PDB file of C-alpha atoms in Angstrom:
ATOM      1  CA  MET I   1      55.821  56.373 -51.165  1.00 58.00           C
ATOM      2  CA  ALA I   2      52.781  54.353 -50.177  1.00 63.00           C
ATOM      3  CA  ASP I   3      50.786  52.507 -52.773  1.00 72.00           C
ATOM      4  CA  PHE I   4      47.399  53.919 -53.701  1.00 71.00           C
ATOM      5  CA  GLU I   5      44.306  51.806 -54.169  1.00 75.00           C
ATOM      6  CA  SER I   6      41.509  52.990 -56.383  1.00 76.00           C
ATOM      7  CA  LEU I   7      38.211  53.273 -54.484  1.00 78.00           C
ATOM      8  CA  GLN I   8      34.863  52.899 -56.168  1.00 80.00           C
ATOM      9  CA  PRO I   9      32.025  55.249 -55.203  1.00 80.00           C
ATOM     10  CA  LEU I  10      29.265  53.709 -53.130  1.00 79.00           C
ATOM     11  CA  PRO I  11      25.943  53.142 -54.919  1.00 78.00           C
ATOM     12  CA  ARG I  12      23.427  55.881 -54.313  1.00 73.00           C
ATOM     13  CA  PRO I  13      20.200  55.044 -52.462  1.00 70.00           C
ATOM     14  CA  ARG I  14      17.316  54.328 -54.766  1.00 63.00           C
ATOM     15  CA  ARG I  15      14.798  57.102 -55.130  1.00 65.00           C
ATOM     16  CA  ALA I  16      11.187  56.542 -54.116  1.00 57.00           C
ATOM     17  CA  ALA I  17      10.185  56.427 -57.765  1.00 60.00           C
ATOM     18  CA  GLU I  18      12.570  53.504 -58.304  1.00 68.00           C
ATOM     19  CA  LEU I  19      11.239  51.368 -55.441  1.00 72.00           C
ATOM     20  CA  THR I  20       9.543  48.077 -56.194  1.00 79.00           C
ATOM     21  CA  PRO I  21       5.738  47.885 -55.746  1.00 83.00           C
ATOM     22  CA  GLU I  22       6.259  45.803 -52.600  1.00 83.00           C
ATOM     23  CA  ALA I  23       8.634  48.390 -51.117  1.00 79.00           C
ATOM     24  CA  GLU I  24       6.188  51.164 -52.005  1.00 78.00           C
ATOM     25  CA  HIS I  25       3.445  49.267 -50.171  1.00 83.00           C
ATOM     26  CA  PHE I  26       5.418  49.008 -46.920  1.00 81.00           C
ATOM     27  CA  LYS I  27       6.646  52.591 -47.230  1.00 78.00           C
ATOM     28  CA  GLY I  28       3.037  53.684 -46.867  1.00 81.00           C
ATOM     29  CA  PHE I  29       2.700  52.165 -43.392  1.00 83.00           C
ATOM     30  CA  LYS I  30       2.303  54.782 -40.654  1.00 81.00           C
ATOM     31  CA  ALA I  31       2.362  54.458 -36.859  1.00 77.00           C
ATOM     32  CA  GLN I  32      -1.193  54.535 -35.526  1.00 74.00           C
ATOM     33  CA  TRP I  33      -0.112  55.496 -32.019  1.00 75.00           C
ATOM     34  CA  LYS I  34       2.928  55.420 -29.802  1.00 75.00           C
ATOM     35  CA  GLN I  35       3.650  55.543 -26.111  1.00 78.00           C
ATOM     36  CA  LYS I  36       6.800  56.581 -24.289  1.00 80.00           C
ATOM     37  CA  GLU I  37       8.251  54.434 -21.500  1.00 85.00           C
ATOM     38  CA  VAL I  38      10.716  55.724 -18.909  1.00 83.00           C
ATOM     39  CA  SER I  39      13.012  52.715 -19.385  1.00 89.00           C
ATOM     40  CA  ARG I  40      14.026  50.485 -22.284  1.00 93.00           C
ATOM     41  CA  VAL I  41      11.375  48.131 -23.644  1.00 94.00           C
ATOM     42  CA  THR I  42      12.606  44.516 -23.493  1.00 94.00           C
ATOM     43  CA  SER I  43       9.519  42.579 -24.613  1.00 95.00           C
ATOM     44  CA  ILE I  44       5.963  43.010 -25.909  1.00 95.00           C
ATOM     45  CA  ALA I  45       3.030  40.638 -26.350  1.00 96.00           C
ATOM     46  CA  TYR I  46      -0.362  41.189 -27.985  1.00 95.00           C
ATOM     47  CA  CYS I  47      -3.432  39.677 -26.321  1.00 95.00           C
ATOM     48  CA  PRO I  48      -5.344  37.494 -28.828  1.00 92.00           C
ATOM     49  CA  THR I  49      -8.742  38.201 -27.248  1.00 93.00           C
ATOM     50  CA  LYS I  50     -10.729  41.415 -26.764  1.00 90.00           C
ATOM     51  CA  PRO I  51      -9.965  44.105 -25.737  1.00 87.00           C
ATOM     52  CA  HIS I  52      -6.630  43.096 -27.350  1.00 89.00           C
ATOM     53  CA  ARG I  53      -4.359  44.783 -24.849  1.00 93.00           C
ATOM     54  CA  LEU I  54      -0.652  45.124 -25.518  1.00 93.00           C
ATOM     55  CA  ALA I  55       1.639  44.005 -22.691  1.00 96.00           C
ATOM     56  CA  VAL I  56       4.848  46.053 -22.613  1.00 95.00           C
ATOM     57  CA  VAL I  57       7.825  45.062 -20.464  1.00 96.00           C
ATOM     58  CA  SER I  58       9.924  47.963 -19.223  1.00 95.00           C
ATOM     59  CA  GLY I  59      12.006  48.394 -16.101  1.00 94.00           C
ATOM     60  CA  THR I  60      10.476  46.550 -13.150  1.00 95.00           C
ATOM     61  CA  LYS I  61       6.924  46.530 -14.478  1.00 95.00           C
ATOM     62  CA  VAL I  62       4.567  45.291 -17.157  1.00 96.00           C
ATOM     63  CA  GLY I  63       2.291  47.924 -18.654  1.00 93.00           C
ATOM     64  CA  LEU I  64      -0.977  47.060 -20.380  1.00 93.00           C
ATOM     65  CA  TRP I  65      -1.857  49.421 -23.221  1.00 90.00           C
ATOM     66  CA  GLN I  66      -5.018  49.636 -25.253  1.00 87.00           C
ATOM     67  CA  ALA I  67      -6.481  51.934 -27.874  1.00 79.00           C
ATOM     68  CA  GLY I  68      -8.692  54.715 -26.492  1.00 76.00           C
ATOM     69  CA  LYS I  69     -11.890  56.086 -27.997  1.00 76.00           C
ATOM     70  CA  ASP I  70      -9.951  58.591 -30.100  1.00 73.00           C
ATOM     71  CA  GLY I  71      -7.604  55.871 -31.350  1.00 68.00           C
ATOM     72  CA  ALA I  72      -4.680  57.044 -29.227  1.00 73.00           C
ATOM     73  CA  ALA I  73      -2.853  54.708 -26.862  1.00 75.00           C
ATOM     74  CA  GLU I  74      -3.791  54.744 -23.211  1.00 82.00           C
ATOM     75  CA  THR I  75      -2.474  52.806 -20.231  1.00 83.00           C
ATOM     76  CA  ALA I  76      -5.101  50.322 -19.088  1.00 87.00           C
ATOM     77  CA  ALA I  77      -3.079  49.048 -16.111  1.00 91.00           C
ATOM     78  CA  THR I  78       0.414  48.769 -14.688  1.00 93.00           C
ATOM     79  CA  ILE I  79       1.650  45.615 -12.992  1.00 94.00           C
ATOM     80  CA  SER I  80       4.629  46.418 -10.785  1.00 92.00           C
ATOM     81  CA  LYS I  81       4.844  43.451  -8.431  1.00 88.00           C
ATOM     82  CA  PHE I  82       8.453  42.644  -9.312  1.00 93.00           C
ATOM     83  CA  LYS I  83      11.642  42.991  -7.293  1.00 90.00           C
ATOM     84  CA  ASP I  84      13.953  42.861 -10.306  1.00 94.00           C
ATOM     85  CA  TYR I  85      13.914  43.920 -13.951  1.00 95.00           C
ATOM     86  CA  THR I  86      11.252  42.226 -16.027  1.00 96.00           C
ATOM     87  CA  GLN I  87      12.598  40.440 -19.106  1.00 96.00           C
ATOM     88  CA  CYS I  88       9.730  38.879 -21.056  1.00 97.00           C
ATOM     89  CA  VAL I  89       5.960  38.518 -21.236  1.00 98.00           C
ATOM     90  CA  SER I  90       3.457  36.181 -22.883  1.00 97.00           C
ATOM     91  CA  TRP I  91      -0.359  35.876 -22.968  1.00 97.00           C
ATOM     92  CA  ARG I  92      -2.340  32.687 -22.708  1.00 96.00           C
ATOM     93  CA  SER I  93      -4.593  31.994 -25.693  1.00 94.00           C
ATOM     94  CA  ASP I  94      -7.761  32.860 -23.742  1.00 95.00           C
ATOM     95  CA  GLY I  95      -6.345  36.214 -22.558  1.00 95.00           C
ATOM     96  CA  ARG I  96      -7.024  35.432 -18.888  1.00 96.00           C
ATOM     97  CA  LEU I  97      -3.435  34.837 -17.780  1.00 97.00           C
ATOM     98  CA  LEU I  98      -0.027  36.152 -18.707  1.00 96.00           C
ATOM     99  CA  LEU I  99       3.517  35.211 -17.804  1.00 98.00           C
ATOM    100  CA  ALA I 100       6.237  37.697 -16.883  1.00 98.00           C
ATOM    101  CA  GLY I 101       9.843  36.603 -16.397  1.00 97.00           C
ATOM    102  CA  GLU I 102      12.279  38.443 -14.139  1.00 96.00           C
ATOM    103  CA  ALA I 103      16.045  38.931 -14.120  1.00 96.00           C
ATOM    104  CA  GLY I 104      16.081  37.519 -10.596  1.00 94.00           C
ATOM    105  CA  GLY I 105      15.200  34.037 -11.859  1.00 96.00           C
ATOM    106  CA  SER I 106      11.452  33.700 -11.367  1.00 96.00           C
ATOM    107  CA  CYS I 107       8.430  33.873 -13.662  1.00 97.00           C
ATOM    108  CA  ALA I 108       5.098  35.250 -12.438  1.00 97.00           C
ATOM    109  CA  VAL I 109       1.700  33.874 -13.462  1.00 97.00           C
ATOM    110  CA  ILE I 110      -0.602  36.897 -13.502  1.00 97.00           C
ATOM    111  CA  GLU I 111      -4.385  37.059 -13.677  1.00 96.00           C
ATOM    112  CA  ALA I 112      -5.134  39.710 -16.297  1.00 93.00           C
ATOM    113  CA  ASP I 113      -8.406  41.024 -14.831  1.00 92.00           C
ATOM    114  CA  THR I 114      -7.281  41.455 -11.220  1.00 94.00           C
ATOM    115  CA  LYS I 115      -3.543  42.038 -11.975  1.00 94.00           C
ATOM    116  CA  ASN I 116      -2.761  39.643  -9.108  1.00 95.00           C
ATOM    117  CA  VAL I 117       0.236  37.319  -9.155  1.00 95.00           C
ATOM    118  CA  LEU I 118      -1.278  33.847  -8.695  1.00 96.00           C
ATOM    119  CA  ARG I 119       2.048  32.030  -8.331  1.00 96.00           C
ATOM    120  CA  ARG I 120       5.673  32.181  -9.387  1.00 96.00           C
ATOM    121  CA  PHE I 121       7.771  29.605 -11.177  1.00 97.00           C
ATOM    122  CA  ARG I 122      11.020  29.437  -9.216  1.00 94.00           C
ATOM    123  CA  GLY I 123      14.178  27.396  -9.534  1.00 89.00           C
ATOM    124  CA  HIS I 124      15.805  29.001 -12.573  1.00 93.00           C
ATOM    125  CA  GLY I 125      19.572  29.180 -12.544  1.00 83.00           C
ATOM    126  CA  ASP I 126      19.630  32.722 -13.931  1.00 94.00           C
ATOM    127  CA  ALA I 127      17.413  35.381 -15.502  1.00 97.00           C
ATOM    128  CA  VAL I 128      14.234  34.207 -17.243  1.00 97.00           C
ATOM    129  CA  THR I 129      14.685  35.458 -20.803  1.00 97.00           C
ATOM    130  CA  CYS I 130      11.559  34.095 -22.539  1.00 97.00           C
ATOM    131  CA  CYS I 131       8.266  32.410 -21.677  1.00 97.00           C
ATOM    132  CA  ALA I 132       5.170  30.990 -23.353  1.00 97.00           C
ATOM    133  CA  PHE I 133       1.970  29.072 -22.698  1.00 96.00           C
ATOM    134  CA  ALA I 134       1.234  25.862 -24.563  1.00 94.00           C
ATOM    135  CA  THR I 135      -1.553  26.365 -27.101  1.00 88.00           C
ATOM    136  CA  ALA I 136      -2.920  22.815 -26.992  1.00 82.00           C
ATOM    137  CA  ASP I 137      -3.000  22.609 -23.183  1.00 89.00           C
ATOM    138  CA  ARG I 138      -3.650  25.775 -21.169  1.00 90.00           C
ATOM    139  CA  SER I 139      -2.334  24.116 -18.015  1.00 93.00           C
ATOM    140  CA  ARG I 140       1.229  23.941 -19.388  1.00 94.00           C
ATOM    141  CA  ALA I 141       3.819  26.667 -19.813  1.00 96.00           C
ATOM    142  CA  ALA I 142       7.507  26.921 -20.622  1.00 96.00           C
ATOM    143  CA  THR I 143      10.311  29.265 -19.677  1.00 98.00           C
ATOM    144  CA  GLY I 144      13.734  29.871 -21.186  1.00 97.00           C
ATOM    145  CA  CYS I 145      16.679  30.983 -19.133  1.00 97.00           C
ATOM    146  CA  ARG I 146      20.064  32.606 -19.508  1.00 96.00           C
ATOM    147  CA  ASP I 147      21.593  29.288 -18.462  1.00 95.00           C
ATOM    148  CA  GLY I 148      20.339  27.813 -21.763  1.00 96.00           C
ATOM    149  CA  LYS I 149      17.783  25.481 -20.182  1.00 96.00           C
ATOM    150  CA  LEU I 150      14.177  24.957 -21.213  1.00 96.00           C
ATOM    151  CA  ARG I 151      11.847  24.387 -18.261  1.00 96.00           C
ATOM    152  CA  LEU I 152       8.273  23.119 -18.516  1.00 95.00           C
ATOM    153  CA  TRP I 153       5.726  23.910 -15.814  1.00 96.00           C
ATOM    154  CA  ASP I 154       2.304  22.919 -14.534  1.00 96.00           C
ATOM    155  CA  VAL I 155       0.431  26.235 -14.444  1.00 96.00           C
ATOM    156  CA  ALA I 156      -2.154  25.104 -11.881  1.00 94.00           C
ATOM    157  CA  THR I 157       0.317  23.878  -9.267  1.00 95.00           C
ATOM    158  CA  GLY I 158       3.514  25.696 -10.205  1.00 95.00           C
ATOM    159  CA  ASP I 159       5.419  22.397 -10.272  1.00 96.00           C
ATOM    160  CA  LEU I 160       8.419  21.949 -12.530  1.00 96.00           C
ATOM    161  CA  VAL I 161       7.613  19.141 -14.969  1.00 93.00           C
ATOM    162  CA  HIS I 162      10.764  18.910 -17.114  1.00 92.00           C
ATOM    163  CA  THR I 163      14.159  20.569 -17.413  1.00 93.00           C
ATOM    164  CA  ILE I 164      15.945  20.270 -20.748  1.00 93.00           C
ATOM    165  CA  ALA I 165      19.515  21.412 -21.464  1.00 94.00           C
ATOM    166  CA  ALA I 166      18.420  23.068 -24.693  1.00 95.00           C
ATOM    167  CA  HIS I 167      21.250  25.434 -25.650  1.00 96.00           C
ATOM    168  CA  THR I 168      24.901  26.023 -24.845  1.00 96.00           C
ATOM    169  CA  ASP I 169      24.279  29.766 -24.499  1.00 96.00           C
ATOM    170  CA  SER I 170      21.379  31.925 -23.364  1.00 96.00           C
ATOM    171  CA  LEU I 171      17.955  30.723 -24.522  1.00 96.00           C
ATOM    172  CA  LYS I 172      16.327  33.763 -26.105  1.00 96.00           C
ATOM    173  CA  VAL I 173      13.163  32.676 -27.928  1.00 96.00           C
ATOM    174  CA  ILE I 174      10.525  30.079 -27.157  1.00 96.00           C
ATOM    175  CA  ALA I 175       7.282  29.221 -28.940  1.00 95.00           C
ATOM    176  CA  PRO I 176       4.770  26.365 -28.710  1.00 93.00           C
ATOM    177  CA  GLY I 177       5.173  23.813 -31.489  1.00 88.00           C
ATOM    178  CA  ALA I 178       2.514  22.189 -33.605  1.00 78.00           C
ATOM    179  CA  GLY I 179       2.849  18.754 -31.993  1.00 71.00           C
ATOM    180  CA  GLY I 180       0.498  19.305 -29.053  1.00 76.00           C
ATOM    181  CA  PRO I 181       1.334  20.443 -25.499  1.00 77.00           C
ATOM    182  CA  ASP I 182       4.697  18.642 -25.574  1.00 84.00           C
ATOM    183  CA  GLY I 183       5.973  20.367 -28.713  1.00 91.00           C
ATOM    184  CA  TRP I 184       8.210  23.414 -28.294  1.00 94.00           C
ATOM    185  CA  ILE I 185      10.541  25.483 -30.496  1.00 96.00           C
ATOM    186  CA  THR I 186      13.538  27.287 -29.007  1.00 96.00           C
ATOM    187  CA  GLY I 187      16.244  29.616 -30.269  1.00 97.00           C
ATOM    188  CA  GLY I 188      19.392  30.667 -28.463  1.00 97.00           C
ATOM    189  CA  TYR I 189      22.519  32.768 -28.580  1.00 96.00           C
ATOM    190  CA  ASP I 190      24.393  29.676 -29.700  1.00 96.00           C
ATOM    191  CA  GLY I 191      22.917  30.307 -33.162  1.00 95.00           C
ATOM    192  CA  LYS I 192      20.635  27.272 -33.154  1.00 96.00           C
ATOM    193  CA  VAL I 193      16.883  26.747 -33.495  1.00 96.00           C
ATOM    194  CA  LYS I 194      15.574  23.482 -32.064  1.00 95.00           C
ATOM    195  CA  LEU I 195      12.287  21.575 -32.122  1.00 93.00           C
ATOM    196  CA  TRP I 196      11.500  19.590 -28.969  1.00 92.00           C
ATOM    197  CA  ASP I 197       9.114  16.799 -28.060  1.00 89.00           C
ATOM    198  CA  ALA I 198       8.908  17.039 -24.267  1.00 80.00           C
ATOM    199  CA  SER I 199       7.084  13.703 -24.031  1.00 79.00           C
ATOM    200  CA  LEU I 200      10.449  12.070 -24.709  1.00 77.00           C
ATOM    201  CA  ALA I 201      12.208  13.996 -21.933  1.00 63.00           C
ATOM    202  CA  ALA I 202      13.003  12.331 -18.643  1.00 55.00           C
ATOM    203  CA  PRO I 203      11.081  13.704 -15.625  1.00 53.00           C
ATOM    204  CA  PRO I 204      13.035  15.648 -12.988  1.00 50.00           C
ATOM    205  CA  ALA I 205      14.608  13.701 -10.162  1.00 44.00           C
ATOM    206  CA  ARG I 206      12.562  13.271  -7.004  1.00 42.00           C
ATOM    207  CA  GLY I 207      12.727  16.415  -4.946  1.00 42.00           C
ATOM    208  CA  ALA I 208      13.988  18.497  -7.908  1.00 42.00           C
ATOM    209  CA  GLY I 209      10.598  19.915  -8.807  1.00 42.00           C
ATOM    210  CA  ALA I 210      10.210  23.582  -7.948  1.00 39.00           C
ATOM    211  CA  LYS I 211       7.082  24.573  -6.041  1.00 40.00           C
ATOM    212  CA  ALA I 212       5.165  27.764  -6.593  1.00 37.00           C
ATOM    213  CA  ALA I 213       5.312  30.561  -4.060  1.00 36.00           C
ATOM    214  CA  ARG I 214       2.601  33.101  -3.675  1.00 35.00           C
TER     215      ARG I 214
END
């Protein structure tokens, strides 16, 4: 006969009356509005300047949402100038430009008002998984890739400035650091978060810089 092991009952969920004041506070949060996309949402970014549009990445497009007069969400614009699935999006601090990375290995620089693609950062080894503008220098941007590399770009020319072997697995998160335009923070599927000073990185070899394509 098999041996029996005594099992203890699982603890019951706490009732609302037993929640801490902090938990009660967050329980009171309600969705102000919601919008349905036809495909999965892979990234969102909130514009820091008025009219504070929300960029939503889904399928092969980037949708721009904003609150209507009645408070409900409405689509302000749809940017669909992509040949592959869009992966990530990021606004510049002045709200005039945004970046959108694609699974095909390029990242588009988009003018928010006209919805035109000004240039594309090319030369990634795989899908562009994250992107960001530098906060201290609007002419610099960075992209993260599935190949684990951090790439820094000149926004005005589309030239590749630096390539850094940042992670041993896919680079998933990137954010500007506090150390000026050369400071960056990255996180990857290798379980590591890293702080970078790009001013210490070696420049790319001659002829290795990627040019923008309109």
